[in-house]
Amino acid sequence: MSLEEYLKAAAKKVNIEADEYSLAEDTNLRKAASHLLLSGGKRLRPALVMLAADAVKKGASEAVFPAAFGVELLHTYTLVHDDIMDNDSMRRGTPTVHTVFGNTQAILAGDVLYGDAFSYICRADASDSAKAAAVQMLAHTAHVLCEGQSSDTSFETRSDVSADEYLSMVRGKTGSLLAASAGIGAILAGGTPQEVAALYTLGMQAGCAFQIRDDVIDIKASAEVSGKNRASDLRENKQTIVAIYAREAGVDLSKYHKPDLSDAEIDEAISLLEDAGVFARINELSDKLIASAKAGLAVLPDSDEKDMLKALADLFAARDN
């Protein structure tokens, strides 16, 4: 099976479970909690849970699938609350939860998704000790996610954020959940401490590359491709890796920090960044992270699943939406 086939099969399984989740209760709050969950998405985090489990023990993905869905619920919770904080109107090409249901229901919907995530971890077919360790890892990750989001928010009032500070924030906000995805899959499949650590590191490094790529997609991709408002980070002067490397290269982007930015102005900013080598430098950083992510997999026995994990890490850094 190719990685593409594996991801499609995992996404299909998650989508079926999402449908069942949405129908479990006929309430307005369940509709709000299911709104974004049913809007699609790449389902990369649950796929990583399953693939990590299969890399540790072939065929273990079926037993850990409830936990994989739990990770997707936690991921969805973060998106619902992020959209409220950022006041974004679109996500995955559909209106955000708070624009449809209001802020109060959206906050509660996120809380429901958060709580249910832990319930699904406990439904995995694994030992009690493994499930306890997986719950602990997810709980720690939820805390770190919030720390990362808090750092990201604090950057809004600064114009001197360093690349090291940015990467620390990204490890919390994005890397931690991908790290937990791989780590939880390994734990529930009975992986050794060395295997769990290697897979956790893979997720962390690939997650950082994923966010770096997301920063580039924000400015380069159209709204139709990204499913979000184009160049929202540039409009809001967010301290992304693009903004940080631009400042270090002496590129002044201040004229583009406005809500009514035209496509022509965005294209002009992209040209300035290209000419200054900003995107080339970002690609170098991403490549370094992915190389580190894959190197640790030496502790795993050779298998198709191991090869797919390496390919998935490459995909995180090369995606265009």
CSV table of N, CA, C and O in Angstrom, one decimal, residues 203-315:
chain,number,residue,atom,x,y,z
A,203,GLY,N,7.1,13.3,15.0
A,203,GLY,CA,6.0,14.1,15.0
A,203,GLY,C,6.3,15.6,15.3
A,203,GLY,O,5.7,16.5,14.7
A,204,MET,N,7.1,15.8,16.3
A,204,MET,CA,7.5,17.1,16.7
A,204,MET,C,8.2,17.9,15.6
A,204,MET,O,7.8,19.0,15.2
A,205,GLN,N,9.2,17.3,15.0
A,205,GLN,CA,10.0,17.9,14.0
A,205,GLN,C,9.2,18.1,12.7
A,205,GLN,O,9.2,19.2,12.1
A,206,ALA,N,8.4,17.1,12.3
A,206,ALA,CA,7.6,17.2,11.1
A,206,ALA,C,6.5,18.3,11.4
A,206,ALA,O,6.1,19.0,10.5
A,207,GLY,N,6.0,18.4,12.6
A,207,GLY,CA,5.0,19.4,13.0
A,207,GLY,C,5.5,20.8,12.8
A,207,GLY,O,4.8,21.7,12.4
A,208,CYS,N,6.7,21.0,13.2
A,208,CYS,CA,7.3,22.3,13.1
A,208,CYS,C,7.5,22.7,11.6
A,208,CYS,O,7.2,23.8,11.2
A,209,ALA,N,7.9,21.7,10.8
A,209,ALA,CA,8.0,21.9,9.4
A,209,ALA,C,6.6,22.2,8.8
A,209,ALA,O,6.5,23.0,7.8
A,210,PHE,N,5.6,21.5,9.3
A,210,PHE,CA,4.2,21.7,8.8
A,210,PHE,C,3.8,23.1,9.1
A,210,PHE,O,3.2,23.7,8.2
A,211,GLN,N,4.1,23.7,10.2
A,211,GLN,CA,3.7,25.0,10.6
A,211,GLN,C,4.4,26.1,9.7
A,211,GLN,O,3.9,27.1,9.3
A,212,ILE,N,5.7,25.8,9.5
A,212,ILE,CA,6.5,26.7,8.7
A,212,ILE,C,6.0,26.7,7.3
A,212,ILE,O,5.8,27.8,6.7
A,213,ARG,N,5.6,25.6,6.8
A,213,ARG,CA,5.0,25.5,5.5
A,213,ARG,C,3.6,26.2,5.4
A,213,ARG,O,3.3,26.9,4.5
A,214,ASP,N,2.9,26.1,6.5
A,214,ASP,CA,1.6,26.8,6.7
A,214,ASP,C,1.8,28.3,6.6
A,214,ASP,O,0.9,29.0,6.0
A,215,ASP,N,2.8,28.8,7.2
A,215,ASP,CA,3.1,30.3,7.1
A,215,ASP,C,3.3,30.7,5.6
A,215,ASP,O,2.9,31.8,5.3
A,216,VAL,N,4.0,29.9,4.9
A,216,VAL,CA,4.2,30.2,3.5
A,216,VAL,C,2.9,30.1,2.7
A,216,VAL,O,2.6,30.9,1.8
A,217,ILE,N,2.1,29.0,2.9
A,217,ILE,CA,0.9,28.9,2.3
A,217,ILE,C,0.0,30.0,2.5
A,217,ILE,O,-0.8,30.5,1.6
A,218,ASP,N,0.0,30.6,3.7
A,218,ASP,CA,-0.9,31.7,4.0
A,218,ASP,C,-0.7,32.9,3.1
A,218,ASP,O,-1.7,33.5,2.7
A,219,ILE,N,0.5,33.1,2.7
A,219,ILE,CA,0.7,34.3,1.8
A,219,ILE,C,0.7,33.9,0.3
A,219,ILE,O,0.3,34.7,-0.6
A,220,LYS,N,1.1,32.7,0.0
A,220,LYS,CA,1.2,32.3,-1.4
A,220,LYS,C,0.0,31.7,-2.0
A,220,LYS,O,-0.3,31.8,-3.2
A,221,ALA,N,-0.8,30.9,-1.2
A,221,ALA,CA,-1.9,30.2,-1.8
A,221,ALA,C,-3.2,31.1,-1.9
A,221,ALA,O,-3.4,32.0,-1.1
A,222,SER,N,-4.0,30.8,-2.8
A,222,SER,CA,-5.3,31.5,-2.9
A,222,SER,C,-6.2,31.1,-1.9
A,222,SER,O,-6.1,30.0,-1.2
A,223,ALA,N,-7.3,31.9,-1.6
A,223,ALA,CA,-8.3,31.5,-0.6
A,223,ALA,C,-9.0,30.2,-1.0
A,223,ALA,O,-9.3,29.4,-0.1
A,224,GLU,N,-9.1,29.9,-2.3
A,224,GLU,CA,-9.8,28.7,-2.8
A,224,GLU,C,-8.9,27.5,-2.4
A,224,GLU,O,-9.5,26.4,-2.1
A,225,VAL,N,-7.6,27.6,-2.5
A,225,VAL,CA,-6.7,26.5,-2.2
A,225,VAL,C,-6.5,26.3,-0.7
A,225,VAL,O,-6.6,25.2,-0.2
A,226,SER,N,-6.3,27.4,0.0
A,226,SER,CA,-6.0,27.3,1.5
A,226,SER,C,-7.3,27.1,2.3
A,226,SER,O,-7.2,26.6,3.4
A,227,GLY,N,-8.4,27.6,1.8
A,227,GLY,CA,-9.6,27.6,2.6
A,227,GLY,C,-9.7,28.6,3.6
A,227,GLY,O,-10.6,28.7,4.5
A,228,LYS,N,-8.8,29.6,3.6
A,228,LYS,CA,-8.7,30.7,4.6
A,228,LYS,C,-8.5,32.0,3.8
A,228,LYS,O,-8.2,32.0,2.6
A,229,ASN,N,-8.7,33.1,4.5
A,229,ASN,CA,-8.5,34.4,3.9
A,229,ASN,C,-7.0,34.5,3.5
A,229,ASN,O,-6.1,34.3,4.3
A,230,ARG,N,-6.8,35.0,2.3
A,230,ARG,CA,-5.4,35.0,1.7
A,230,ARG,C,-4.6,36.1,2.5
A,230,ARG,O,-5.1,37.2,2.7
A,231,ALA,N,-3.4,35.7,2.8
A,231,ALA,CA,-2.4,36.6,3.4
A,231,ALA,C,-2.9,37.2,4.7
A,231,ALA,O,-2.6,38.4,5.0
A,232,SER,N,-3.7,36.5,5.5
A,232,SER,CA,-4.2,37.0,6.7
A,232,SER,C,-3.1,37.4,7.7
A,232,SER,O,-3.1,38.4,8.4
A,233,ASP,N,-2.0,36.6,7.7
A,233,ASP,CA,-0.9,36.8,8.6
A,233,ASP,C,-0.2,38.1,8.2
A,233,ASP,O,0.2,38.9,9.1
A,234,LEU,N,0.0,38.4,6.9
A,234,LEU,CA,0.6,39.6,6.4
A,234,LEU,C,-0.3,40.8,6.8
A,234,LEU,O,0.2,41.8,7.3
A,235,ARG,N,-1.6,40.7,6.6
A,235,ARG,CA,-2.5,41.8,6.9
A,235,ARG,C,-2.4,42.2,8.3
A,235,ARG,O,-2.4,43.4,8.7
A,236,GLU,N,-2.3,41.2,9.2
A,236,GLU,CA,-2.4,41.4,10.6
A,236,GLU,C,-1.0,41.6,11.3
A,236,GLU,O,-0.9,41.7,12.5
A,237,ASN,N,0.1,41.6,10.4
A,237,ASN,CA,1.5,41.7,10.9
A,237,ASN,C,1.8,40.6,12.0
A,237,ASN,O,2.4,40.9,13.0
A,238,LYS,N,1.4,39.4,11.7
A,238,LYS,CA,1.7,38.3,12.6
A,238,LYS,C,3.2,37.9,12.5
A,238,LYS,O,3.7,38.0,11.4
A,239,GLN,N,3.8,37.6,13.6
A,239,GLN,CA,5.2,37.3,13.7
A,239,GLN,C,5.4,35.8,13.3
A,239,GLN,O,5.7,34.9,14.1
A,240,THR,N,5.3,35.5,12.0
A,240,THR,CA,5.5,34.2,11.4
A,240,THR,C,7.0,34.1,11.0
A,240,THR,O,7.7,35.1,11.0
A,241,ILE,N,7.4,32.9,10.6
A,241,ILE,CA,8.8,32.8,10.1
A,241,ILE,C,9.0,33.6,8.9
A,241,ILE,O,10.1,34.1,8.7
A,242,VAL,N,8.0,33.8,8.1
A,242,VAL,CA,8.1,34.7,6.9
A,242,VAL,C,8.4,36.1,7.3
A,242,VAL,O,9.3,36.8,6.8
A,243,ALA,N,7.7,36.6,8.3
A,243,ALA,CA,7.9,38.0,8.8
A,243,ALA,C,9.3,38.2,9.5
A,243,ALA,O,10.0,39.2,9.3
A,244,ILE,N,9.6,37.1,10.2
A,244,ILE,CA,10.9,37.2,11.0
A,244,ILE,C,12.1,37.2,10.0
A,244,ILE,O,13.0,38.0,10.1
A,245,TYR,N,12.1,36.3,9.1
A,245,TYR,CA,13.2,36.2,8.1
A,245,TYR,C,13.2,37.4,7.2
A,245,TYR,O,14.2,37.9,6.7
A,246,ALA,N,12.0,38.0,6.9
A,246,ALA,CA,11.9,39.2,6.1
A,246,ALA,C,12.6,40.4,6.8
A,246,ALA,O,13.4,41.1,6.2
A,247,ARG,N,12.3,40.5,8.1
A,247,ARG,CA,13.0,41.5,8.9
A,247,ARG,C,14.5,41.4,8.9
A,247,ARG,O,15.2,42.3,8.8
A,248,GLU,N,14.9,40.1,9.1
A,248,GLU,CA,16.4,39.9,9.2
A,248,GLU,C,17.0,40.2,7.8
A,248,GLU,O,18.2,40.5,7.8
A,249,ALA,N,16.2,40.0,6.7
A,249,ALA,CA,16.8,40.3,5.4
A,249,ALA,C,16.7,41.8,5.0
A,249,ALA,O,17.1,42.2,3.9
A,250,GLY,N,16.1,42.6,5.9
A,250,GLY,CA,15.9,44.0,5.6
A,250,GLY,C,14.7,44.3,4.7
A,250,GLY,O,14.7,45.4,4.1
A,251,VAL,N,13.8,43.4,4.6
A,251,VAL,CA,12.6,43.7,3.8
A,251,VAL,C,11.5,44.4,4.6
A,251,VAL,O,11.1,43.8,5.7
A,252,ASP,N,11.1,45.5,4.2
A,252,ASP,CA,10.1,46.3,5.0
A,252,ASP,C,8.7,45.9,4.4
A,252,ASP,O,8.3,46.2,3.3
A,253,LEU,N,7.9,45.2,5.2
A,253,LEU,CA,6.5,44.8,4.8
A,253,LEU,C,5.4,45.7,5.4
A,253,LEU,O,4.3,45.4,5.3
A,254,SER,N,5.8,46.8,6.1
A,254,SER,CA,4.8,47.6,6.8
A,254,SER,C,3.7,48.1,6.0
A,254,SER,O,2.6,48.2,6.5
A,255,LYS,N,3.9,48.4,4.7
A,255,LYS,CA,2.9,49.0,3.9
A,255,LYS,C,1.8,47.9,3.6
A,255,LYS,O,0.7,48.3,3.1
A,256,TYR,N,2.1,46.7,3.9
A,256,TYR,CA,1.1,45.6,3.6
A,256,TYR,C,0.3,45.2,4.8
A,256,TYR,O,-0.5,44.3,4.7
A,257,HIS,N,0.6,45.8,5.9
A,257,HIS,CA,-0.1,45.5,7.1
A,257,HIS,C,-1.5,46.3,7.2
A,257,HIS,O,-1.6,47.2,7.9
A,258,LYS,N,-2.4,45.8,6.4
A,258,LYS,CA,-3.7,46.5,6.4
A,258,LYS,C,-4.8,45.5,6.0
A,258,LYS,O,-4.5,44.5,5.3
A,259,PRO,N,-6.0,45.6,6.4
A,259,PRO,CA,-7.1,44.6,6.2
A,259,PRO,C,-7.5,44.6,4.7
A,259,PRO,O,-7.9,43.5,4.2
A,260,ASP,N,-7.4,45.7,4.0
A,260,ASP,CA,-7.9,45.7,2.6
A,260,ASP,C,-6.8,45.5,1.6
A,260,ASP,O,-6.7,46.2,0.6
A,261,LEU,N,-6.0,44.5,1.8
A,261,LEU,CA,-4.9,44.2,0.9
A,261,LEU,C,-5.4,43.6,-0.4
A,261,LEU,O,-6.2,42.7,-0.4
A,262,SER,N,-4.9,44.1,-1.5
A,262,SER,CA,-5.3,43.6,-2.8
A,262,SER,C,-4.4,42.4,-3.2
A,262,SER,O,-3.3,42.3,-2.7
A,263,ASP,N,-4.9,41.7,-4.2
A,263,ASP,CA,-4.1,40.5,-4.7
A,263,ASP,C,-2.8,41.1,-5.3
A,263,ASP,O,-1.8,40.4,-5.2
A,264,ALA,N,-2.9,42.2,-6.0
A,264,ALA,CA,-1.7,42.8,-6.6
A,264,ALA,C,-0.7,43.1,-5.6
A,264,ALA,O,0.5,42.9,-5.8
A,265,GLU,N,-1.1,43.7,-4.4
A,265,GLU,CA,-0.2,44.0,-3.4
A,265,GLU,C,0.4,42.8,-2.7
A,265,GLU,O,1.6,42.8,-2.4
A,266,ILE,N,-0.4,41.7,-2.6
A,266,ILE,CA,0.1,40.5,-2.1
A,266,ILE,C,1.2,39.9,-3.0
A,266,ILE,O,2.3,39.5,-2.5
A,267,ASP,N,0.9,39.9,-4.3
A,267,ASP,CA,1.9,39.4,-5.3
A,267,ASP,C,3.2,40.3,-5.2
A,267,ASP,O,4.3,39.7,-5.4
A,268,GLU,N,3.1,41.6,-5.0
A,268,GLU,CA,4.2,42.5,-4.9
A,268,GLU,C,5.1,42.1,-3.7
A,268,GLU,O,6.3,42.0,-3.7
A,269,ALA,N,4.4,41.8,-2.5
A,269,ALA,CA,5.1,41.4,-1.3
A,269,ALA,C,5.8,40.1,-1.5
A,269,ALA,O,7.0,39.9,-1.1
A,270,ILE,N,5.2,39.1,-2.2
A,270,ILE,CA,5.8,37.8,-2.5
A,270,ILE,C,7.1,38.0,-3.3
A,270,ILE,O,8.1,37.4,-3.1
A,271,SER,N,7.0,38.9,-4.3
A,271,SER,CA,8.2,39.2,-5.1
A,271,SER,C,9.4,39.7,-4.3
A,271,SER,O,10.5,39.3,-4.5
A,272,LEU,N,9.1,40.6,-3.4
A,272,LEU,CA,10.1,41.2,-2.5
A,272,LEU,C,10.7,40.1,-1.7
A,272,LEU,O,12.0,40.0,-1.5
A,273,LEU,N,9.9,39.2,-1.2
A,273,LEU,CA,10.4,38.1,-0.3
A,273,LEU,C,11.2,37.1,-1.1
A,273,LEU,O,12.3,36.6,-0.7
A,274,GLU,N,10.8,36.8,-2.3
A,274,GLU,CA,11.5,35.9,-3.2
A,274,GLU,C,12.9,36.5,-3.5
A,274,GLU,O,13.9,35.8,-3.4
A,275,ASP,N,12.9,37.7,-3.9
A,275,ASP,CA,14.2,38.4,-4.3
A,275,ASP,C,15.2,38.5,-3.1
A,275,ASP,O,16.4,38.4,-3.3
A,276,ALA,N,14.7,38.5,-1.9
A,276,ALA,CA,15.5,38.6,-0.7
A,276,ALA,C,16.0,37.2,-0.2
A,276,ALA,O,16.7,37.2,0.8
A,277,GLY,N,15.5,36.2,-0.8
A,277,GLY,CA,15.9,34.8,-0.4
A,277,GLY,C,15.2,34.3,0.8
A,277,GLY,O,15.6,33.3,1.4
A,278,VAL,N,14.1,35.0,1.2
A,278,VAL,CA,13.3,34.6,2.4
A,278,VAL,C,12.8,33.2,2.3
A,278,VAL,O,12.9,32.3,3.2
A,279,PHE,N,12.1,32.9,1.2
A,279,PHE,CA,11.5,31.6,1.0
A,279,PHE,C,12.5,30.5,0.9
A,279,PHE,O,12.3,29.3,1.3
A,280,ALA,N,13.7,30.8,0.2
A,280,ALA,CA,14.8,29.8,0.1
A,280,ALA,C,15.3,29.4,1.5
A,280,ALA,O,15.6,28.3,1.8
A,281,ARG,N,15.4,30.5,2.4
A,281,ARG,CA,15.9,30.2,3.7
A,281,ARG,C,14.9,29.4,4.5
A,281,ARG,O,15.3,28.5,5.3
A,282,ILE,N,13.6,29.7,4.3
A,282,ILE,CA,12.6,28.9,5.0
A,282,ILE,C,12.6,27.4,4.6
A,282,ILE,O,12.5,26.5,5.4
A,283,ASN,N,12.8,27.2,3.3
A,283,ASN,CA,12.9,25.8,2.8
A,283,ASN,C,14.1,25.1,3.4
A,283,ASN,O,14.0,23.9,3.7
A,284,GLU,N,15.2,25.8,3.6
A,284,GLU,CA,16.4,25.2,4.2
A,284,GLU,C,16.1,24.7,5.6
A,284,GLU,O,16.5,23.6,6.1
A,285,LEU,N,15.4,25.6,6.4
A,285,LEU,CA,15.0,25.2,7.8
A,285,LEU,C,14.1,24.1,7.8
A,285,LEU,O,14.3,23.1,8.6
A,286,SER,N,13.1,24.0,6.9
A,286,SER,CA,12.2,22.9,6.8
A,286,SER,C,12.9,21.6,6.5
A,286,SER,O,12.6,20.6,7.1
A,287,ASP,N,13.8,21.7,5.5
A,287,ASP,CA,14.5,20.5,5.1
A,287,ASP,C,15.4,19.9,6.3
A,287,ASP,O,15.5,18.7,6.5
A,288,LYS,N,15.9,20.8,7.1
A,288,LYS,CA,16.7,20.4,8.3
A,288,LYS,C,15.9,19.7,9.3
A,288,LYS,O,16.3,18.7,9.9
A,289,LEU,N,14.7,20.2,9.5
A,289,LEU,CA,13.8,19.6,10.5
A,289,LEU,C,13.3,18.2,10.0
A,289,LEU,O,13.3,17.3,10.8
A,290,ILE,N,13.0,18.1,8.8
A,290,ILE,CA,12.5,16.8,8.2
A,290,ILE,C,13.7,15.8,8.3
A,290,ILE,O,13.4,14.6,8.6
A,291,ALA,N,14.9,16.2,8.0
A,291,ALA,CA,16.0,15.2,8.0
A,291,ALA,C,16.2,14.7,9.5
A,291,ALA,O,16.4,13.5,9.7
A,292,SER,N,16.1,15.6,10.4
A,292,SER,CA,16.1,15.2,11.8
A,292,SER,C,15.0,14.3,12.2
A,292,SER,O,15.2,13.3,13.0
A,293,ALA,N,13.8,14.6,11.7
A,293,ALA,CA,12.6,13.7,12.0
A,293,ALA,C,12.8,12.3,11.6
A,293,ALA,O,12.5,11.4,12.3
A,294,LYS,N,13.4,12.1,10.4
A,294,LYS,CA,13.5,10.8,9.8
A,294,LYS,C,14.7,10.0,10.4
A,294,LYS,O,14.6,8.8,10.4
A,295,ALA,N,15.7,10.7,10.8
A,295,ALA,CA,16.9,10.1,11.3
A,295,ALA,C,16.6,9.2,12.5
A,295,ALA,O,17.2,8.1,12.7
A,296,GLY,N,15.7,9.7,13.4
A,296,GLY,CA,15.5,8.9,14.6
A,296,GLY,C,14.8,7.6,14.4
A,296,GLY,O,14.7,6.7,15.3
A,297,LEU,N,14.2,7.4,13.2
A,297,LEU,CA,13.4,6.2,12.9
A,297,LEU,C,14.3,4.9,12.8
A,297,LEU,O,13.8,3.8,12.5
A,298,ALA,N,15.6,5.1,12.9
A,298,ALA,CA,16.6,4.0,12.8
A,298,ALA,C,16.3,2.9,13.9
A,298,ALA,O,16.6,1.8,13.7
A,299,VAL,N,15.6,3.3,15.0
A,299,VAL,CA,15.3,2.3,16.0
A,299,VAL,C,14.2,1.4,15.6
A,299,VAL,O,14.0,0.4,16.3
A,300,LEU,N,13.4,1.7,14.6
A,300,LEU,CA,12.3,0.9,14.2
A,300,LEU,C,12.8,-0.1,13.1
A,300,LEU,O,13.7,0.2,12.3
A,301,PRO,N,12.3,-1.3,13.2
A,301,PRO,CA,12.6,-2.3,12.1
A,301,PRO,C,12.2,-1.8,10.8
A,301,PRO,O,11.2,-1.1,10.6
A,302,ASP,N,12.9,-2.2,9.7
A,302,ASP,CA,12.5,-1.8,8.4
A,302,ASP,C,11.1,-2.4,8.0
A,302,ASP,O,10.8,-3.6,8.3
A,303,SER,N,10.3,-1.6,7.4
A,303,SER,CA,8.9,-2.0,7.1
A,303,SER,C,8.3,-1.0,6.1
A,303,SER,O,8.8,0.1,6.0
A,304,ASP,N,7.2,-1.4,5.5
A,304,ASP,CA,6.5,-0.5,4.6
A,304,ASP,C,6.0,0.7,5.4
A,304,ASP,O,6.0,1.9,4.9
A,305,GLU,N,5.6,0.4,6.6
A,305,GLU,CA,5.1,1.5,7.5
A,305,GLU,C,6.1,2.5,7.8
A,305,GLU,O,5.9,3.7,7.9
A,306,LYS,N,7.3,2.0,8.1
A,306,LYS,CA,8.4,2.9,8.4
A,306,LYS,C,8.7,3.8,7.2
A,306,LYS,O,8.9,5.0,7.3
A,307,ASP,N,8.7,3.2,6.0
A,307,ASP,CA,8.9,4.0,4.8
A,307,ASP,C,7.8,5.1,4.6
A,307,ASP,O,8.1,6.2,4.2
A,308,MET,N,6.6,4.7,4.9
A,308,MET,CA,5.5,5.6,4.8
A,308,MET,C,5.6,6.8,5.8
A,308,MET,O,5.2,7.9,5.5
A,309,LEU,N,6.1,6.5,7.0
A,309,LEU,CA,6.3,7.5,8.0
A,309,LEU,C,7.3,8.6,7.4
A,309,LEU,O,7.1,9.8,7.6
A,310,LYS,N,8.4,8.1,6.8
A,310,LYS,CA,9.3,9.0,6.2
A,310,LYS,C,8.7,9.8,5.1
A,310,LYS,O,8.9,11.1,5.0
A,311,ALA,N,7.9,9.2,4.3
A,311,ALA,CA,7.2,9.9,3.2
A,311,ALA,C,6.2,10.9,3.8
A,311,ALA,O,6.0,12.0,3.2
A,312,LEU,N,5.6,10.5,4.9
A,312,LEU,CA,4.6,11.5,5.5
A,312,LEU,C,5.3,12.7,6.0
A,312,LEU,O,4.8,13.8,5.9
A,313,ALA,N,6.5,12.5,6.6
A,313,ALA,CA,7.3,13.7,7.1
A,313,ALA,C,7.6,14.6,5.9
A,313,ALA,O,7.5,15.8,6.0
A,314,ASP,N,8.0,14.0,4.8
A,314,ASP,CA,8.3,14.8,3.6
A,314,ASP,C,7.0,15.5,3.1
A,314,ASP,O,7.1,16.7,2.7
A,315,LEU,N,5.9,14.9,3.2
A,315,LEU,CA,4.6,15.5,2.8
A,315,LEU,C,4.3,16.7,3.6
A,315,LEU,O,3.8,17.7,3.1
